[in-house]
Amino acid sequence: MASIWLLQFPSLPFQHRVSSNGTSLLLHHRHCLCQRLNWIPLTPNRTFSMRAIHDSMSSEEDKVVDTAKSTLVVADSKHPLALFQESITSLPPVVFLMKNCPKNYFTMGLCITIAIMVVTLRAYAERKSSQSNPGSVADLVRRGQLRSDRRGISRPLKYDDPFNNPLVKVGKSNSTVEMCGKQYRLAPVTLTEEQQAIHQKRRSRAYQWKRPTVFLKEGDSIPPDVDPDTIRWIPANHPFATTSSDIDEDLAQNNVYQQRGVPFRIQAEHDALQRKLEALQKEEKLNNLFIDSRNAKDFQRPFKLNDRSVEPVEQGPINNSRIETKPAKPELASDSIESKISSDEMQQP
Amino acid sequence: MFSLQLFSANPNPFLRPKPYPKSKRTHVSSVLQWNRKPELAGETPRVVVITSGKGGVGKTTTTANVGLSLARLGFSVVAIDADVGLRNLDLLLGLESRVNYTVVEVLNGDCRLDQALVRDKRWSNFELLCISKPRSKLPIGFGGKALVWLVDALKAREGGSPDFIIIDCPAGIDAGFITAITPANEAVLVTTPDITSLRDADRVTGLLECDGIRDIKMIVNRVRTDMIKGEDMMSVLDVQEMLGLALLGVIPEDSEVIRSTNRGYPLVLNNPPTLAGLAFEQAAWRLVEQDSMKAVMAEEEPKKRGFFSFFGG
């Protein structure tokens, strides 16, 4: 980083006053300047003068006066701004520029400003790069994959309640609030109970409404004991205009209050399915008694045989076989008994 | 999903949630560290209907955020989406894929009430109940009775009665509105600082008072303090002067609301919290304690900094 020389002590046109008041004033100005110069690296030929001044600050007034006389050029009482200006113009680069371009103060000021900006930007960029570490766990936190408070990367938000948030800064008089970079003023609520009552009365006069309890469709007659204000007419094209008689209210209420067990409809469907299965099993058993052993297909398709026997005769040429099978039923019955006996014999090892 | 932990300097049995009967005990956790908890006022369960009259003012957003704030405070909450035709509370909560049964199925006997309740995995003491799926119908006039039965059944359930039952009311003053307000004891009116919303809010307030609901508080949503400062929008005090209702909360306009809707993650769960999220939390706090706002914030010009403030002075 380039060092910038602000002041050059040997060329400081200081003048020292003998009077005590002037000494203290001038010494005060020098003290201010010296404090600012503490960080400037000193050249050997300047060290003595700087140290002398510093020593002169800490010692008594007489000593200060003596040392100041021996090392410094006492300056006349000039305005501090003029002194500052003179000190800037005494810098070597400034002197060089002034010699080459004596009247180009604007360019000089511009160069100094640009230099300061470059230094600031470099410092900011260095700070930024030191904070962000690409590809670190901080990126995972930023993306929401990890919680920051668990990682200890950021401190979790702590406050007693939402009304005591550290992000919200309340002013000393409690009438101003600073939040998210904006300034707010606290305005008290002015609504009184009397005003609330006035509004309630106004609304009760303006809106007279009764909850509808009877819902009628077009064409329905009005029940005699019902308040007309509680009747709501449902238009025919209303999307939800289903009649309430479709729903059993008692059953619905029981369904809502049910806390354990299988829900009613599921249980009912299960029971119905169970009954159907049992009925089918019974029919299957009956059908097994009517199987014709002479025709192997009858074993494979007992239901079809059953259907053929059940279907009516009116259907045309297909029914011919059915007509033939119908009178053979008593024969089939005896045959089925025989087939059962034979099948039992076949099953014996 | 991650589990959140509730820290407290003073271990308080109230901070532990009521155990759910058929599952192992879950620890309710919070990112925020609390030293005190709001004191629950009124009789439980507190049945609160969130209504507005005009659509699009933020009822469902308020229901989701206030409900979750209450759950984070340690109260058991059941949120009911009472919009029969247009259901969207599940979308805001990010639970749309878990809604299998609704109240219509419960009424028909296809499932029990506890099977229709969707428990939020983020906060185990928050449950969602939807009235119906978009294509199903509920007879007009029957919805109110059904909701009353539901509230009674929730009070009588084995796991214990919930502390809050919050009902998200549909827009309008038709059958859906009547259904939603039937079991309610108190109401939260959501409005925005524009004249159309205020007119509808006033009418809805009148209907609520006619129906016997006297405890009505107001949340002013989508407030733009910069527009109020520029006299382009009514101030919150102007709104209060027009409606004559106590203020439960003032929610500033926040683009994070839309982002949270897209994510299915209510903005009260954001860390760090947003302005709107903080406002919802404060509104939930006041709801618990049956309190109202005593002052509102009005934006002012920032104080001018001197020349030397640039140097850190």
XYZ file of C-alpha atoms in Angstrom:
662
model
C 0.000 0.000 0.000
C 1.446 3.334 -0.961
C 1.996 5.657 1.866
C 0.694 9.109 1.607
C 2.580 12.004 3.039
C 0.332 14.570 4.490
C 2.722 16.827 6.305
C 6.382 17.736 6.108
C 7.640 19.014 9.387
C 10.933 20.745 8.555
C 9.163 23.039 6.151
C 6.372 23.789 8.578
C 6.315 27.539 8.874
C 5.440 27.507 12.526
C 5.943 30.552 14.600
C 6.068 30.492 18.285
C 4.664 33.105 20.533
C 6.203 33.987 23.778
C 2.952 34.826 25.461
C 1.456 31.994 27.465
C -1.957 32.178 25.810
C -0.532 32.040 22.330
C 1.751 29.207 23.288
C -1.046 27.077 24.617
C -3.176 27.777 21.533
C -0.411 26.979 19.097
C 0.657 23.969 21.065
C -2.900 22.759 20.993
C -2.936 22.988 17.184
C 0.363 21.177 16.989
C -0.958 18.555 19.353
C -3.899 17.935 17.062
C -1.615 17.619 14.079
C 0.786 15.366 15.937
C -1.953 13.003 16.953
C -2.890 12.560 13.327
C 0.681 12.056 12.303
C 1.412 9.237 14.708
C 0.883 6.584 12.018
C 3.073 8.213 9.364
C 6.425 6.461 8.895
C 9.091 9.005 9.716
C 12.296 9.634 7.845
C 15.473 9.989 9.943
C 15.799 13.661 9.304
C 12.290 14.249 10.525
C 12.420 12.046 13.583
C 14.161 14.536 15.717
C 11.680 17.262 14.994
C 8.678 14.981 15.573
C 10.036 13.635 18.783
C 10.900 17.075 19.890
C 7.346 18.203 19.383
C 5.942 15.156 21.126
C 8.297 15.661 24.023
C 7.385 19.269 24.111
C 3.710 18.297 24.510
C 4.314 16.159 27.529
C 6.763 18.402 29.332
C 6.215 21.668 31.169
C 5.602 24.929 29.384
C 9.103 26.359 29.840
C 10.788 23.259 28.485
C 8.382 23.247 25.599
C 9.193 26.813 24.787
C 12.953 26.160 24.857
C 12.881 23.047 22.709
C 10.446 24.560 20.316
C 12.743 27.547 19.881
C 15.717 25.369 19.125
C 14.118 23.074 16.562
C 11.175 24.679 14.963
C 10.691 27.751 12.926
C 8.221 29.890 14.685
C 5.408 30.887 12.423
C 3.310 33.935 12.419
C -0.272 33.602 13.580
C -1.915 32.248 10.436
C -5.282 30.614 9.924
C -5.159 26.815 10.484
C -6.600 26.241 7.012
C -3.814 28.213 5.459
C -1.313 26.220 7.466
C -2.895 22.997 6.280
C -2.824 24.186 2.715
C 0.803 25.096 2.995
C 1.614 21.742 4.460
C -0.016 19.947 1.510
C 1.769 22.038 -1.036
C 5.060 21.176 0.631
C 4.748 17.425 -0.199
C 7.338 16.196 -2.779
C 4.872 14.798 -5.338
C 2.736 17.848 -4.978
C 5.783 20.080 -5.365
C 6.734 18.156 -8.487
C 3.300 18.559 -9.982
C 3.177 22.194 -9.092
C 6.540 22.827 -10.694
C 5.456 21.117 -13.905
C 1.888 22.301 -13.956
C 1.709 25.161 -11.578
C -1.823 26.159 -12.354
C -3.400 22.700 -12.668
C -4.880 22.401 -9.237
C -7.960 20.633 -10.564
C -5.905 17.798 -11.977
C -4.044 17.473 -8.736
C -7.225 17.272 -6.727
C -8.626 14.730 -9.137
C -5.570 12.519 -8.828
C -5.734 12.609 -5.068
C -9.438 11.737 -5.115
C -8.884 8.852 -7.512
C -6.086 7.528 -5.350
C -8.275 7.598 -2.255
C -11.105 5.834 -4.100
C -8.779 3.130 -5.385
C -7.485 2.496 -1.885
C -11.022 2.304 -0.492
C -12.208 -0.061 -3.205
C -9.243 -2.343 -2.717
C -9.851 -2.492 1.007
C -13.541 -3.282 0.430
C -12.724 -5.983 -2.116
C -10.237 -7.580 0.252
C -12.790 -7.591 3.048
C -15.443 -9.097 0.776
C -13.139 -11.850 -0.466
C -12.089 -12.726 3.054
C -15.758 -13.140 4.084
C -16.962 -15.276 1.180
C -15.377 -18.637 0.799
C -16.877 -20.236 -2.304
C -17.894 -23.830 -1.916
C -18.050 -23.845 1.862
C -20.731 -24.980 4.266
C -21.906 -21.352 4.354
C -23.236 -21.892 0.836
C -25.297 -24.811 2.084
C -26.715 -22.623 4.809
C -27.444 -19.911 2.300
C -29.291 -22.377 0.077
C -31.406 -23.550 2.974
C -29.987 -27.073 3.064
C -28.577 -26.628 6.548
C -29.847 -24.667 9.495
C -27.504 -21.900 10.492
C -28.336 -21.941 14.173
C -27.327 -25.570 14.474
C -24.032 -24.973 12.746
C -23.164 -22.054 14.923
C -22.402 -20.057 11.802
C -24.953 -17.450 12.741
C -26.378 -16.698 16.113
C -30.048 -17.638 16.499
C -32.445 -14.779 16.948
C -33.092 -14.262 20.613
C -35.706 -12.094 22.121
C -38.199 -12.300 24.883
C -41.242 -11.814 22.746
C -42.142 -10.349 19.355
C -42.543 -6.983 21.005
C -38.909 -6.870 22.103
C -37.087 -7.608 18.875
C -33.440 -6.532 18.625
C -34.015 -5.684 14.956
C -36.481 -3.022 16.065
C -34.821 -0.075 17.737
C -37.087 2.079 19.835
C -36.057 5.672 20.478
C -35.351 7.018 23.952
C -38.673 8.770 24.188
C -40.452 5.554 23.018
C -42.197 7.535 20.303
C -39.856 6.688 17.413
C -38.933 3.299 16.040
C -36.167 2.434 13.651
C -36.680 -0.716 11.648
C -35.073 -1.990 8.451
C -33.472 1.344 7.737
C -36.691 3.301 8.012
C -37.859 5.667 10.682
C -41.351 5.315 12.142
C -43.362 7.353 14.569
C -45.662 5.683 17.078
C -49.174 7.084 16.811
C -51.542 6.074 19.606
C -54.871 4.503 18.783
C -57.701 6.962 19.281
C -60.750 4.676 19.248
C -62.729 4.896 22.464
C -65.427 2.598 23.787
C -68.049 5.213 23.137
C -67.054 5.397 19.491
C -67.186 1.632 19.271
C -70.710 1.626 20.689
C -71.767 4.288 18.174
C -70.489 2.132 15.322
C -72.321 -0.905 16.661
C -75.587 1.011 16.813
C -75.080 2.278 13.288
C -74.536 -1.235 11.976
C -77.506 -2.681 13.849
C -79.729 -0.097 12.186
C -78.183 -0.581 8.739
C -77.923 -4.357 8.591
C -80.854 -6.291 9.950
C -80.166 -9.897 9.175
C -81.380 -13.209 10.506
C -79.631 -16.477 9.999
C -81.495 -18.564 7.394
C -82.715 -21.848 8.811
C -85.077 -23.017 6.072
C -83.830 -23.559 2.554
C -86.472 -23.863 -0.113
C -86.332 -24.384 -3.815
C -88.483 -22.675 -6.376
C -91.990 -24.009 -6.204
C -91.830 -25.171 -2.610
C -94.486 -23.904 -0.259
C -93.565 -21.833 2.763
C -94.190 -23.665 6.032
C -96.738 -21.859 8.213
C -94.739 -21.462 11.446
C -91.535 -20.237 9.896
C -90.331 -16.654 10.018
C -90.101 -15.419 6.411
C -86.814 -13.677 7.214
C -85.186 -17.019 7.945
C -86.144 -18.574 4.619
C -83.467 -18.765 1.951
C -84.533 -19.489 -1.605
C -82.138 -21.647 -3.551
C -82.054 -20.953 -7.274
C -82.467 -23.985 -9.483
C -79.151 -23.455 -11.203
C -77.159 -23.160 -7.989
C -74.124 -25.472 -8.202
C -74.618 -26.812 -4.686
C -78.404 -27.026 -4.755
C -78.675 -30.588 -3.508
C -81.591 -31.435 -1.284
C -80.956 -32.118 2.325
C -83.250 -35.143 2.256
C -80.539 -37.054 0.431
C -78.449 -37.108 3.588
C -79.473 -38.873 6.750
C -78.617 -36.278 9.378
C -78.595 -38.650 12.307
C -76.288 -40.993 10.513
C -74.013 -38.125 9.498
C -73.864 -36.901 13.075
C -72.974 -40.367 14.308
C -70.247 -40.560 11.717
C -68.762 -37.295 12.908
C -68.757 -38.349 16.558
C -67.273 -41.762 15.869
C -63.842 -42.008 17.473
C -62.967 -45.680 17.169
C -63.549 -48.566 14.880
C -64.179 -48.840 11.193
C -66.138 -45.970 9.643
C -69.779 -46.742 8.985
C -69.737 -46.772 5.203
C -66.614 -48.870 4.998
C -68.125 -51.318 7.440
C -71.377 -51.385 5.472
C -69.530 -52.017 2.230
C -67.484 -54.689 3.875
C -70.589 -56.375 5.222
C -72.301 -56.181 1.858
C -69.275 -57.671 0.163
C -69.123 -60.394 2.765
C -72.739 -61.271 2.207
C -72.257 -61.346 -1.530
C -69.296 -63.670 -1.210
C -71.237 -65.987 1.025
C -74.114 -65.998 -1.429
C -71.764 -66.766 -4.271
C -70.174 -69.578 -2.333
C -73.572 -71.102 -1.651
C -74.480 -70.919 -5.297
C -71.209 -72.501 -6.218
C -71.897 -75.419 -3.940
C -75.304 -75.909 -5.473
C -73.866 -75.730 -8.924
C -71.334 -78.395 -8.127
C -74.222 -80.822 -7.563
C -75.462 -80.344 -11.150
C -72.200 -81.024 -13.044
C -72.480 -83.578 -16.023
C -69.610 -86.036 -15.924
C -70.046 -86.912 -19.629
C -69.165 -83.383 -20.683
C -65.752 -82.249 -19.373
C -66.502 -78.648 -20.231
C -69.154 -78.578 -17.582
C -66.501 -79.009 -14.922
C -64.534 -76.077 -16.233
C -67.415 -73.721 -16.587
C -69.925 -74.413 -13.864
C -71.226 -70.829 -13.855
C -71.935 -70.810 -17.544
C -73.909 -73.990 -17.221
C -75.733 -72.308 -14.426
C -76.383 -69.206 -16.557
C -77.671 -71.247 -19.455
C -80.161 -72.949 -17.227
C -81.321 -69.629 -15.816
C -81.549 -67.516 -19.011
C -84.929 -67.262 -20.731
C -85.783 -69.306 -23.782
C -86.893 -66.465 -26.016
C -83.570 -65.662 -27.590
C -83.524 -67.502 -30.914
C -81.200 -70.176 -32.371
C -78.814 -69.922 -29.450
C -81.538 -71.208 -27.255
C -81.794 -74.425 -29.094
C -79.097 -76.003 -27.008
C -80.737 -74.591 -23.945
C -84.055 -76.031 -24.893
C -82.358 -79.351 -25.262
C -80.682 -79.029 -21.947
C -83.804 -78.027 -20.112
C -85.770 -81.257 -20.380
C -82.550 -83.106 -19.567
C -82.390 -81.567 -16.152
C -83.789 -84.502 -14.219
C -81.394 -86.701 -16.118
C -78.609 -84.333 -15.317
C -79.539 -84.444 -11.678
C -79.116 -88.182 -11.545
C -76.044 -87.945 -13.704
C -74.560 -85.350 -11.402
C -74.972 -87.659 -8.460
C -73.227 -90.373 -10.422
C -70.458 -87.978 -11.437
C -69.989 -86.962 -7.875
C -69.631 -90.569 -6.857
C -67.179 -91.187 -9.677
C -65.192 -88.068 -8.807
C -65.018 -89.240 -5.234
C -63.723 -92.542 -6.474
C -61.125 -90.757 -8.597
C -59.899 -88.729 -5.674
C -59.240 -91.849 -3.609
C -55.604 -92.828 -3.806
C -37.857 -32.155 7.351
C -35.929 -30.843 10.336
C -37.312 -30.752 13.852
C -37.320 -27.461 15.763
C -36.609 -27.138 19.477
C -38.246 -24.864 22.027
C -35.811 -23.351 24.445
C -36.874 -21.781 27.667
C -34.948 -20.348 30.555
C -37.740 -21.468 32.890
C -38.998 -24.944 32.084
C -42.721 -24.612 32.107
C -45.137 -27.485 31.756
C -47.294 -25.273 29.541
C -44.535 -25.190 26.983
C -44.848 -28.927 26.454
C -47.652 -29.794 24.029
C -50.475 -32.114 24.948
C -49.491 -35.623 23.896
C -51.327 -37.062 20.935
C -52.904 -40.336 22.045
C -51.880 -42.705 19.303
C -48.337 -41.611 18.557
C -45.135 -41.294 20.518
C -44.586 -38.022 22.364
C -43.159 -35.326 20.110
C -41.101 -32.401 21.305
C -42.345 -29.096 20.014
C -39.434 -26.990 19.045
C -38.853 -23.443 17.942
C -35.925 -21.599 16.492
C -36.821 -18.520 18.524
C -35.888 -18.563 22.167
C -38.686 -17.570 24.462
C -38.488 -16.517 28.015
C -42.167 -16.115 28.506
C -45.347 -17.413 26.960
C -48.590 -15.484 26.406
C -51.317 -16.243 28.890
C -54.333 -17.856 27.323
C -57.481 -15.867 27.994
C -61.052 -17.028 27.522
C -62.573 -20.499 27.536
C -61.060 -23.269 25.462
C -61.524 -24.194 22.767
C -61.575 -20.731 21.354
C -63.392 -20.909 18.048
C -62.240 -18.036 15.867
C -63.525 -17.339 12.360
C -61.294 -15.333 10.036
C -63.436 -13.487 7.554
C -63.419 -10.403 5.406
C -66.278 -10.229 2.943
C -64.129 -9.172 0.049
C -61.928 -11.787 -1.537
C -58.185 -11.598 -1.894
C -57.444 -9.493 1.177
C -55.440 -12.206 2.933
C -57.797 -14.370 4.982
C -56.133 -17.651 4.118
C -52.653 -16.173 4.583
C -53.699 -14.836 7.967
C -55.216 -18.181 8.950
C -52.064 -20.084 8.021
C -49.621 -17.702 9.663
C -51.588 -16.953 12.809
C -52.405 -20.623 13.218
C -48.773 -21.670 12.959
C -47.719 -18.861 15.275
C -50.159 -20.165 17.859
C -48.781 -23.661 17.401
C -45.240 -22.359 17.914
C -46.363 -20.723 21.115
C -47.295 -24.189 22.340
C -51.056 -24.180 21.827
C -52.881 -26.980 20.043
C -54.562 -25.625 16.954
C -57.015 -27.052 14.446
C -57.405 -24.986 11.291
C -60.553 -25.636 9.253
C -60.779 -24.590 5.618
C -64.481 -23.857 5.356
C -64.419 -22.960 1.676
C -66.563 -25.687 0.177
C -65.796 -25.047 -3.467
C -62.350 -23.426 -3.545
C -59.952 -24.981 -1.111
C -56.508 -23.405 -0.749
C -55.429 -23.374 2.894
C -53.650 -26.669 2.287
C -51.616 -25.054 -0.478
C -50.362 -22.288 1.769
C -49.368 -24.795 4.401
C -47.714 -27.120 1.908
C -50.000 -30.004 2.876
C -51.892 -30.414 -0.384
C -50.456 -33.864 -1.074
C -51.531 -35.156 2.327
C -55.206 -34.284 2.213
C -56.917 -37.600 1.507
C -60.124 -37.259 3.468
C -62.314 -34.252 4.092
C -65.376 -33.506 6.165
C -67.604 -34.770 3.338
C -66.027 -38.211 3.681
C -66.485 -38.040 7.443
C -70.174 -37.231 7.031
C -70.601 -40.035 4.524
C -68.929 -42.505 6.828
C -65.921 -43.151 4.613
C -63.496 -42.258 7.404
C -63.375 -41.082 10.989
C -62.750 -37.489 12.015
C -59.224 -38.186 13.252
C -58.375 -39.742 9.895
C -59.435 -36.570 8.109
C -57.209 -34.388 10.284
C -53.834 -33.689 8.664
C -51.104 -33.174 11.230
C -48.318 -30.784 10.235
C -44.946 -32.534 10.500
C -43.223 -29.250 11.288
C -45.449 -28.536 14.253
C -47.157 -31.597 15.653
C -49.761 -29.580 17.530
C -51.129 -27.997 14.361
C -53.785 -29.882 12.389
C -55.647 -29.075 9.213
C -59.175 -30.098 8.318
C -60.656 -29.412 4.917
C -64.401 -29.263 4.401
C -64.480 -30.743 0.934
C -62.545 -31.506 -2.185
C -63.148 -29.242 -5.146
C -65.657 -31.481 -6.915
C -67.689 -32.604 -3.976
C -70.807 -30.869 -2.777
C -72.311 -30.097 0.549
C -76.021 -29.347 0.730
C -76.901 -25.780 1.401
C -78.024 -25.326 4.946
C -76.377 -28.485 6.111
C -72.851 -27.119 6.360
C -73.500 -25.074 9.474
C -74.841 -28.059 11.386
C -71.943 -30.178 10.199
C -69.437 -27.633 11.438
C -71.120 -27.461 14.834
C -70.917 -31.255 15.103
C -67.262 -31.091 14.121
C -66.411 -28.562 16.809
C -68.263 -30.642 19.406
C -66.478 -33.781 18.286
C -63.101 -32.013 18.508
C -63.929 -30.844 22.022
C -64.838 -34.375 23.059
C -61.949 -36.239 21.451
C -59.714 -38.465 23.513
C -56.511 -36.548 22.834
C -57.990 -33.505 24.505
C -59.773 -30.471 23.227
C -57.671 -28.139 21.067
C -56.919 -24.696 22.420
C -57.826 -22.929 19.206
C -60.120 -23.829 16.335
C -59.505 -21.381 13.519
C -61.977 -21.323 10.657
C -60.948 -19.863 7.314
C -64.140 -18.310 5.957
C -64.783 -18.100 2.212
C -65.354 -14.763 0.543
C -68.819 -13.333 0.267
C -71.830 -13.470 2.545
C -73.503 -16.484 0.999
C -73.975 -20.018 2.255
C -70.260 -20.524 2.765
C -70.036 -17.522 5.054
C -73.066 -18.697 7.048
C -71.528 -22.161 7.346
C -68.232 -20.804 8.621
C -69.609 -18.423 11.229
C -72.088 -20.902 12.721
C -69.864 -22.413 15.417
C -67.677 -19.338 15.997
C -67.499 -17.385 19.240
C -65.220 -14.640 18.027
C -64.127 -13.225 14.711
C -61.059 -11.680 13.140
C -61.887 -9.362 10.284
C -59.174 -9.006 7.671
C -59.272 -5.883 5.587
C -57.030 -3.770 3.430
C -56.854 0.016 3.510
C -59.000 0.579 0.438
C -62.581 1.705 0.253
C -64.012 -1.412 -1.443
C -62.632 -3.705 1.202
C -63.805 -1.421 3.976
C -67.366 -1.326 2.715
C -67.553 -5.112 2.567
C -65.872 -5.403 5.946
C -68.434 -3.096 7.475
C -71.285 -5.194 6.123
C -69.723 -8.421 7.320
C -69.239 -6.901 10.754
C -72.914 -6.015 10.826
C -73.900 -9.570 9.919
C -71.593 -11.016 12.554
C -73.077 -8.790 15.203
C -76.598 -9.756 14.109
C -75.614 -13.398 14.446
C -74.457 -12.855 18.023
C -70.679 -12.629 17.587
C -69.600 -9.595 19.555
C -65.879 -10.144 19.958
C -64.675 -8.871 16.596
C -61.168 -7.590 16.026
C -59.554 -6.282 12.900
C -56.309 -7.012 11.053
C -55.315 -4.429 8.469
C -53.338 -6.221 5.789
C -51.092 -5.097 2.929
C -50.247 -1.766 4.480
C -47.809 0.422 2.553
C -46.343 2.917 4.961
C -44.689 4.819 2.128
C -48.046 5.350 0.421
C -49.622 6.370 3.693
C -46.852 8.893 4.171
C -47.517 10.216 0.681
C -51.241 10.447 1.389
C -52.021 7.909 -1.346
C -53.402 5.307 1.022
C -55.658 5.514 4.046
C -53.843 5.226 7.321
C -54.605 2.482 9.808
C -56.182 5.015 12.121
C -58.468 6.143 9.294
C -59.523 2.534 8.767
C -60.210 2.161 12.442
C -62.199 5.343 12.469
C -64.384 4.040 9.642
C -65.004 0.580 11.028
C -64.855 1.203 14.758
C -63.139 -2.087 15.572
C -60.250 -2.871 17.862
C -56.957 -3.540 16.094
C -55.439 -6.982 16.353
C -52.606 -6.394 13.959
C -51.187 -4.341 11.108
C -49.431 -6.388 8.436
C -47.123 -4.517 6.051
C -47.007 -5.359 2.377
C -44.325 -7.960 1.891
C -43.249 -9.735 -1.254
C -42.169 -12.651 0.906
C -45.855 -13.595 1.215
C -45.937 -14.679 -2.418
C -42.670 -16.562 -2.104
C -43.888 -18.357 0.976
C -47.087 -19.322 -0.855
C -45.015 -20.742 -3.693
C -42.916 -22.762 -1.285
C -45.824 -23.887 0.900
C -43.894 -22.541 3.856
C -45.703 -19.862 5.916
C -43.550 -16.828 6.428
C -43.776 -16.900 10.214
C -41.364 -19.821 10.016
C -38.717 -17.770 8.194
C -35.461 -17.215 10.000
C -34.646 -14.368 10.257
C -38.271 -13.304 10.411
C -39.658 -10.833 7.924
C -41.597 -7.742 8.866
C -44.902 -9.323 7.912
C -43.976 -12.476 9.815
C -43.215 -10.483 12.938
C -46.510 -8.676 12.580
C -48.377 -12.002 12.323
C -46.620 -13.268 15.428
C -47.583 -10.183 17.330
C -51.181 -10.532 16.143
C -51.207 -14.158 17.342
C -49.842 -13.046 20.699
C -52.617 -10.479 21.060
C -55.206 -13.045 20.013
C -54.092 -15.375 22.792
C -54.275 -12.670 25.429
C -57.418 -11.045 23.924
C -55.517 -7.829 23.642
C -55.512 -5.143 20.964
C -53.011 -2.653 19.583
C -52.517 0.557 21.486
C -50.391 2.363 18.898
C -49.559 2.094 15.216
C -46.375 2.973 13.335
C -46.374 5.799 10.818
C -43.391 6.186 8.532
C -41.444 9.388 8.822
C -38.661 11.041 6.904
C -35.321 9.616 7.995
C -33.329 12.045 10.081
C -30.764 13.914 8.033
C -27.185 12.996 8.691
C -24.508 15.604 9.032
C -21.424 15.823 6.849
C -19.243 14.092 9.375
C -21.640 11.174 9.756
C -20.035 9.823 6.567
C -16.843 9.369 8.538
C -18.684 7.571 11.292
C -19.339 10.611 13.467
